[in-house]
mmCIF file with all atom_site columns, C-alpha atoms in Angstrom:
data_model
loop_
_atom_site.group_PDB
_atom_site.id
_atom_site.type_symbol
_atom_site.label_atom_id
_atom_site.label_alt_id
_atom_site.label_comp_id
_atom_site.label_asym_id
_atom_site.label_entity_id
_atom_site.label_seq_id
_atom_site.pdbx_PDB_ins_code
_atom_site.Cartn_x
_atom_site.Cartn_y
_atom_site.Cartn_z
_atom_site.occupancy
_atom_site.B_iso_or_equiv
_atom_site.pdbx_formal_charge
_atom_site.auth_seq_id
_atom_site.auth_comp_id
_atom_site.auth_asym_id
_atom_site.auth_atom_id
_atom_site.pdbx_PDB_model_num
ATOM 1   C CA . UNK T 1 1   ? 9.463  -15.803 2.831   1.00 0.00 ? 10  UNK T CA 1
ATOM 2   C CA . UNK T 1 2   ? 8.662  -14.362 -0.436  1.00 0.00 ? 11  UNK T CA 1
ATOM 3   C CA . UNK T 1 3   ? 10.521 -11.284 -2.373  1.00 0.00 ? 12  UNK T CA 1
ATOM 4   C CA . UNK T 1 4   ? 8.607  -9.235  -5.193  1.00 0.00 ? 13  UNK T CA 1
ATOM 5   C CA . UNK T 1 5   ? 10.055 -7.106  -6.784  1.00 0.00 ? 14  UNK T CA 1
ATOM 6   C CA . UNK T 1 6   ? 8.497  -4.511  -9.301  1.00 0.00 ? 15  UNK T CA 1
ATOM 7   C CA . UNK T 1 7   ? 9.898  -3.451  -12.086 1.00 0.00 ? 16  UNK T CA 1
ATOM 8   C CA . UNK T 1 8   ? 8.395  0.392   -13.180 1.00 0.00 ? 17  UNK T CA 1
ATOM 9   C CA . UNK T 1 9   ? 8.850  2.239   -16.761 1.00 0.00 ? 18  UNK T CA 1
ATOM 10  C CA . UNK T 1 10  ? 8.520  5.674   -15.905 1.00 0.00 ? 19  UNK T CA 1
ATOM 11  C CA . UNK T 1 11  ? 8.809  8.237   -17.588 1.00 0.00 ? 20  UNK T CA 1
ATOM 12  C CA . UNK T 1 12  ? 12.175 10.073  -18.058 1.00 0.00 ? 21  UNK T CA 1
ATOM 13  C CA . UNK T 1 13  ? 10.966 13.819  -17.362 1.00 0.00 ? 22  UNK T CA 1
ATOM 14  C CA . UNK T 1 14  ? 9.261  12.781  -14.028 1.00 0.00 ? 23  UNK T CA 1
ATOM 15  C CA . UNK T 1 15  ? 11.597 10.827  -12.257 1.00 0.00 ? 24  UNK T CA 1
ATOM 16  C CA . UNK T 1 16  ? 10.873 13.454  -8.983  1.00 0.00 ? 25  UNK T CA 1
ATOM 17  C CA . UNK T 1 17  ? 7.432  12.501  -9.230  1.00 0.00 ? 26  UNK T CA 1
ATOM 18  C CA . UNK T 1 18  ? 8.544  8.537   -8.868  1.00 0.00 ? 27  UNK T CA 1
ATOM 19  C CA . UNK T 1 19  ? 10.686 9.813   -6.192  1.00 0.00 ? 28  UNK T CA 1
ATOM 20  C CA . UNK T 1 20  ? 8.248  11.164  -4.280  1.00 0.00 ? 29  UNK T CA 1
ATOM 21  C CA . UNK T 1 21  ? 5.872  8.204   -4.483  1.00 0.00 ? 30  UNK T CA 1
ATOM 22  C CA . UNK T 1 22  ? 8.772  5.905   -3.591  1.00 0.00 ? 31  UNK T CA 1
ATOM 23  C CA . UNK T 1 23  ? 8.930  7.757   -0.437  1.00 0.00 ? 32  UNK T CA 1
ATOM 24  C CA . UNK T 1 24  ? 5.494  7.129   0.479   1.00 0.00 ? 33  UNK T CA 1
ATOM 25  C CA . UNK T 1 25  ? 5.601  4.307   -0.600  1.00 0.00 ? 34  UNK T CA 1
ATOM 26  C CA . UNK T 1 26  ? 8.444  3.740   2.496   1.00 0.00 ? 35  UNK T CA 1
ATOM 27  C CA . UNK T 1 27  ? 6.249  4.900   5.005   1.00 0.00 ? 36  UNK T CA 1
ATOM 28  C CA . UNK T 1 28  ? 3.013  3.015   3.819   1.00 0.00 ? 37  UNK T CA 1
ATOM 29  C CA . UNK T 1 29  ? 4.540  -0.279  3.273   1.00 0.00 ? 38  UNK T CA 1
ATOM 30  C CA . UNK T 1 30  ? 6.226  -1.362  6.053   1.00 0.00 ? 39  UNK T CA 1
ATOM 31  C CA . UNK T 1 31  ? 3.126  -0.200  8.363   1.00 0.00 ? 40  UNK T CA 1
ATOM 32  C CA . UNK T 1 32  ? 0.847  -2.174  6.226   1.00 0.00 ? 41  UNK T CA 1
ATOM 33  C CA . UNK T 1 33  ? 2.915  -5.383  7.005   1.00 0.00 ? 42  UNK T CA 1
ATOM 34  C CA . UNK T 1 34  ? 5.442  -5.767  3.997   1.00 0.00 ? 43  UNK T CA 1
ATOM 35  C CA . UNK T 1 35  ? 9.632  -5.745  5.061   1.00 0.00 ? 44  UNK T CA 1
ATOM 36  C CA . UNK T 1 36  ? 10.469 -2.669  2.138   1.00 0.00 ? 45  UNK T CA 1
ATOM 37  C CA . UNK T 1 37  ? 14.274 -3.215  1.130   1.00 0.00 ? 46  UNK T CA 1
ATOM 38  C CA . UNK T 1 38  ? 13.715 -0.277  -1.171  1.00 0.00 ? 47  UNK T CA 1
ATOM 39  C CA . UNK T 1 39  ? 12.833 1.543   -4.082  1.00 0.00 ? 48  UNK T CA 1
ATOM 40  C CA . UNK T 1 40  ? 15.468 2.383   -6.982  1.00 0.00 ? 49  UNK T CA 1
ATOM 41  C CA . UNK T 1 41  ? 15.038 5.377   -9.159  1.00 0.00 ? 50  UNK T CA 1
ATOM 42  C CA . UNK T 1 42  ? 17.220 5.212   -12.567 1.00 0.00 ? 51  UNK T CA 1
ATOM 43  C CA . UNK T 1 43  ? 20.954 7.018   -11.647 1.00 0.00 ? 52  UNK T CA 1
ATOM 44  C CA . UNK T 1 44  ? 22.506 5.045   -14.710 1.00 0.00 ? 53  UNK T CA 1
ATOM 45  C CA . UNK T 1 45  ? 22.379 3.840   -18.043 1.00 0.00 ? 54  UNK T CA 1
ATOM 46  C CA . UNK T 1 46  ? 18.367 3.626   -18.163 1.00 0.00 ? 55  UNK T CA 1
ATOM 47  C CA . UNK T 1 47  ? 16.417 6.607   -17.394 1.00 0.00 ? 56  UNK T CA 1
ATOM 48  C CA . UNK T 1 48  ? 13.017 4.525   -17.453 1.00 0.00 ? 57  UNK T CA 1
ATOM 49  C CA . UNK T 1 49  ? 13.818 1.473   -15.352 1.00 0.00 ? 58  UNK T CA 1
ATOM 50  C CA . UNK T 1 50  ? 12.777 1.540   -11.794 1.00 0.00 ? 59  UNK T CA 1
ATOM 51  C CA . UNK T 1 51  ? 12.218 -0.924  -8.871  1.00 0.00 ? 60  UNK T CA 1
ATOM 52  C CA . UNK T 1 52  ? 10.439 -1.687  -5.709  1.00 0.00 ? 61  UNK T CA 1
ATOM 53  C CA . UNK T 1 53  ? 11.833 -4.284  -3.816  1.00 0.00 ? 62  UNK T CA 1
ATOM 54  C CA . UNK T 1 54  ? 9.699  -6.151  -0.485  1.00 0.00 ? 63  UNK T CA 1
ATOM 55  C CA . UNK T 1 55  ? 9.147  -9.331  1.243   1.00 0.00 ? 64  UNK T CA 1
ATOM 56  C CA . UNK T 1 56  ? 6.494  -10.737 2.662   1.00 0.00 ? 65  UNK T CA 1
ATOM 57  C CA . UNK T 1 57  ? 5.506  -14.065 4.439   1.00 0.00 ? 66  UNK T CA 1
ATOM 58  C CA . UNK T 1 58  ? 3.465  -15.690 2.062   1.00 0.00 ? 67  UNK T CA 1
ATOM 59  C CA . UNK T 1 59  ? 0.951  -15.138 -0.730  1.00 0.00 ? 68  UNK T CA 1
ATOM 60  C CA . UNK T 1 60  ? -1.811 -15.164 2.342   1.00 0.00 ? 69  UNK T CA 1
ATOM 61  C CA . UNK T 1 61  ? 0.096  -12.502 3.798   1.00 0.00 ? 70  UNK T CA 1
ATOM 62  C CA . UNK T 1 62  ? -0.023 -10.812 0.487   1.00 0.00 ? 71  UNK T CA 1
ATOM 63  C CA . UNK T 1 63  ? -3.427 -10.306 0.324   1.00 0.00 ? 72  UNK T CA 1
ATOM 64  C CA . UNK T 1 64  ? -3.918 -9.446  4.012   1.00 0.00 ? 73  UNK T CA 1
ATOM 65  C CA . UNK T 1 65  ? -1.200 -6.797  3.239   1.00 0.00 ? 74  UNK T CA 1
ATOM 66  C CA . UNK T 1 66  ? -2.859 -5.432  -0.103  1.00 0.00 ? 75  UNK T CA 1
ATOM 67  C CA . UNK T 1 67  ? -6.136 -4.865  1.432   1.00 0.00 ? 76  UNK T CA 1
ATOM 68  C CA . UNK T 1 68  ? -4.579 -2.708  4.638   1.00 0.00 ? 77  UNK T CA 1
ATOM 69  C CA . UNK T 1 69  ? -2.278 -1.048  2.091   1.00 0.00 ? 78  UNK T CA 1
ATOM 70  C CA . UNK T 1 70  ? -5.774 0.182   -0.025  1.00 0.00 ? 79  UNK T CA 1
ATOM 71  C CA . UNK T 1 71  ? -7.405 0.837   2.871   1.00 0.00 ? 80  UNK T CA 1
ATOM 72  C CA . UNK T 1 72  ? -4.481 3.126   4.088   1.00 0.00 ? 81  UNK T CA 1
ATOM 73  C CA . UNK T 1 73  ? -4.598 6.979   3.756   1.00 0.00 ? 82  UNK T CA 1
ATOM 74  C CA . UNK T 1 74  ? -1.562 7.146   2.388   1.00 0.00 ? 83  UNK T CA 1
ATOM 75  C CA . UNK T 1 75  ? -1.673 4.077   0.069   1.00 0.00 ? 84  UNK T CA 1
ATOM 76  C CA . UNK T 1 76  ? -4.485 5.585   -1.100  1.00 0.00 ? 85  UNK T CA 1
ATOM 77  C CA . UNK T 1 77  ? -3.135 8.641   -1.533  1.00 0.00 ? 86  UNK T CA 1
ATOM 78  C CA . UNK T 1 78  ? -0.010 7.233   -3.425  1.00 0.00 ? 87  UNK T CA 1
ATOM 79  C CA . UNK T 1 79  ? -2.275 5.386   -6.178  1.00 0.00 ? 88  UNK T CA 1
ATOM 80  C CA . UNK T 1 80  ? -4.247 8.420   -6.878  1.00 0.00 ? 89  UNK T CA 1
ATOM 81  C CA . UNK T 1 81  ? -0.806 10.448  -6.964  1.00 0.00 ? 90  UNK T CA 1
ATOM 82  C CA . UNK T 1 82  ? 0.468  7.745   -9.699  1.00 0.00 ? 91  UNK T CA 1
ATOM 83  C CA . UNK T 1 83  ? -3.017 8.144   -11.976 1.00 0.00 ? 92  UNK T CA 1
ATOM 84  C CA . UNK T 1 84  ? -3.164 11.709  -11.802 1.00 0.00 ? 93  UNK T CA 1
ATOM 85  C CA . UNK T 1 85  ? 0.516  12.297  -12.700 1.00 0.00 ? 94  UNK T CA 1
ATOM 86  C CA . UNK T 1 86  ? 0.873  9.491   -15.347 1.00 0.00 ? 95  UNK T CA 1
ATOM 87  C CA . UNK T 1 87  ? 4.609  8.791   -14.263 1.00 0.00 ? 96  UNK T CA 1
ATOM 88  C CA . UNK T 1 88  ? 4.421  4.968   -14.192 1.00 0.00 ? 97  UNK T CA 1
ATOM 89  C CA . UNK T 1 89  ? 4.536  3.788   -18.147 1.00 0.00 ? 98  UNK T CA 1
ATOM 90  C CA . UNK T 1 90  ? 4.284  0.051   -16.574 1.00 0.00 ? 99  UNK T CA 1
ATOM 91  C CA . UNK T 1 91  ? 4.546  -2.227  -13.600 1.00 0.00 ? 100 UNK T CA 1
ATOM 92  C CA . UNK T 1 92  ? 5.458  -5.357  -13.332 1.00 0.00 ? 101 UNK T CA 1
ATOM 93  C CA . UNK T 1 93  ? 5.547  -7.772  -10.546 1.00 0.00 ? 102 UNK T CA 1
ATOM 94  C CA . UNK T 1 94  ? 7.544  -10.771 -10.031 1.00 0.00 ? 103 UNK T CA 1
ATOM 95  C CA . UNK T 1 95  ? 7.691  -13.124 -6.962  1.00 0.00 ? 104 UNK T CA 1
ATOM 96  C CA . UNK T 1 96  ? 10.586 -15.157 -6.112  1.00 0.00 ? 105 UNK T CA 1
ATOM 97  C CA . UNK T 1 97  ? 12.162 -16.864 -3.159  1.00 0.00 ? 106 UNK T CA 1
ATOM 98  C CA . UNK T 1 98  ? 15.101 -17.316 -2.119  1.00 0.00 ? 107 UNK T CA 1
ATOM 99  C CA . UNK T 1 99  ? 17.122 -20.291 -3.350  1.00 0.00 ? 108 UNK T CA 1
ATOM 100 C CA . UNK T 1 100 ? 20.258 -20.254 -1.460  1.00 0.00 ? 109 UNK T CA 1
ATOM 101 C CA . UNK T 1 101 ? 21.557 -19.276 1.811   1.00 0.00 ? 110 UNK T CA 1
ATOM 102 C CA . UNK T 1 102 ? 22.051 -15.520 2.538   1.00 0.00 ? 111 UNK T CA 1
ATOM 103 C CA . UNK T 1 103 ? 25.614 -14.219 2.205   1.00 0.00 ? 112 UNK T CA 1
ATOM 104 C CA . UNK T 1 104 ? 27.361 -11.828 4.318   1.00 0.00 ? 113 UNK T CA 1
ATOM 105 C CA . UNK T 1 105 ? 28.822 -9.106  2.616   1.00 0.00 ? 114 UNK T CA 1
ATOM 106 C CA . UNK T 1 106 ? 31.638 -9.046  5.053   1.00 0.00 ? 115 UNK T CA 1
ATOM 107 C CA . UNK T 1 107 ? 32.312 -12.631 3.695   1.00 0.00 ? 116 UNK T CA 1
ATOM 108 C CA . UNK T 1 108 ? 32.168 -11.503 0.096   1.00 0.00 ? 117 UNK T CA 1
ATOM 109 C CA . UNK T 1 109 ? 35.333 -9.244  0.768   1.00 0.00 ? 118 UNK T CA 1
ATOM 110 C CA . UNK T 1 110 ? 37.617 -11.833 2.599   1.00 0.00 ? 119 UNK T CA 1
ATOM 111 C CA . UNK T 1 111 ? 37.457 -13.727 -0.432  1.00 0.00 ? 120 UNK T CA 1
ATOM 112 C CA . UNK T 1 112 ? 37.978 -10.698 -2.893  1.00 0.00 ? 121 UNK T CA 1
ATOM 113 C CA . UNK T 1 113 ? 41.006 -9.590  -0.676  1.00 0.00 ? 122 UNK T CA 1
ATOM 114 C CA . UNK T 1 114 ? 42.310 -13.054 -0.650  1.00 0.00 ? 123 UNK T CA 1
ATOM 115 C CA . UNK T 1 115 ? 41.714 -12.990 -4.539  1.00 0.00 ? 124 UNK T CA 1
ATOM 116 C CA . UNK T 1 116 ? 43.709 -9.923  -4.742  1.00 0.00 ? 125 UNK T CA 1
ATOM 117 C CA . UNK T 1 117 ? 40.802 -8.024  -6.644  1.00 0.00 ? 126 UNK T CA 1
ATOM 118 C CA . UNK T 1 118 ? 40.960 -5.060  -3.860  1.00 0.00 ? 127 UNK T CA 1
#
């Protein structure tokens, strides 16, 4: 299993618009074959950092998934959306896998209780 994440500049004054398309986004991904965790729009600190967050099989699956997500109404939709409206200032993908075992968040507070830091 591989995760990419992309990392967006957008601009400031159109975070609605990068709201919007990270709601399509939510429908169009996951029926094209990706597992969406999300997209993040700035709340904090940065008002240009943004990210889209997915797994996927493999870099096989990748491209089977890329060419249903351009041949999807939507998808297409979405990327035409992004040009016309000029929110996204730059995108940048990174793959990575994961390198340990998942955690349980439900373990993560046992120890923080036992640590006393709740």
């Amino acid at each position: 299993m591989l995760t990419c994440i992309i990392s967006y500049q957008i601009d400031p004054t159109k975070r609605a618009a990068f709201e919007e398309y990270s709601r399509n986004w939510g429908q169009a991904i996951p029926r094209c074959g990706a597992d969406l965790v999300g997209y993040y729009a700035p709340h904090e600190g940065s008002s240009t950092l943004a990210y889209g967050i997915y797994n996927i099989e493999s870099l096989a699956a990748y491209e089977t998934y890329r060419a249903r997500l351009a041949a999807d109404p939507l998808g297409r939709q979405n990327y035409e959306f992004a040009q016309r409206e000029k929110f996204l200032l730059r995108e940048d993908r990174c793959w990575l896998k994961l390198a340990s075992t998942p955690h349980r968040q439900h373990g993560i507070r046992e120890v923080a209780y036992d640590r006393g830091d709740f």
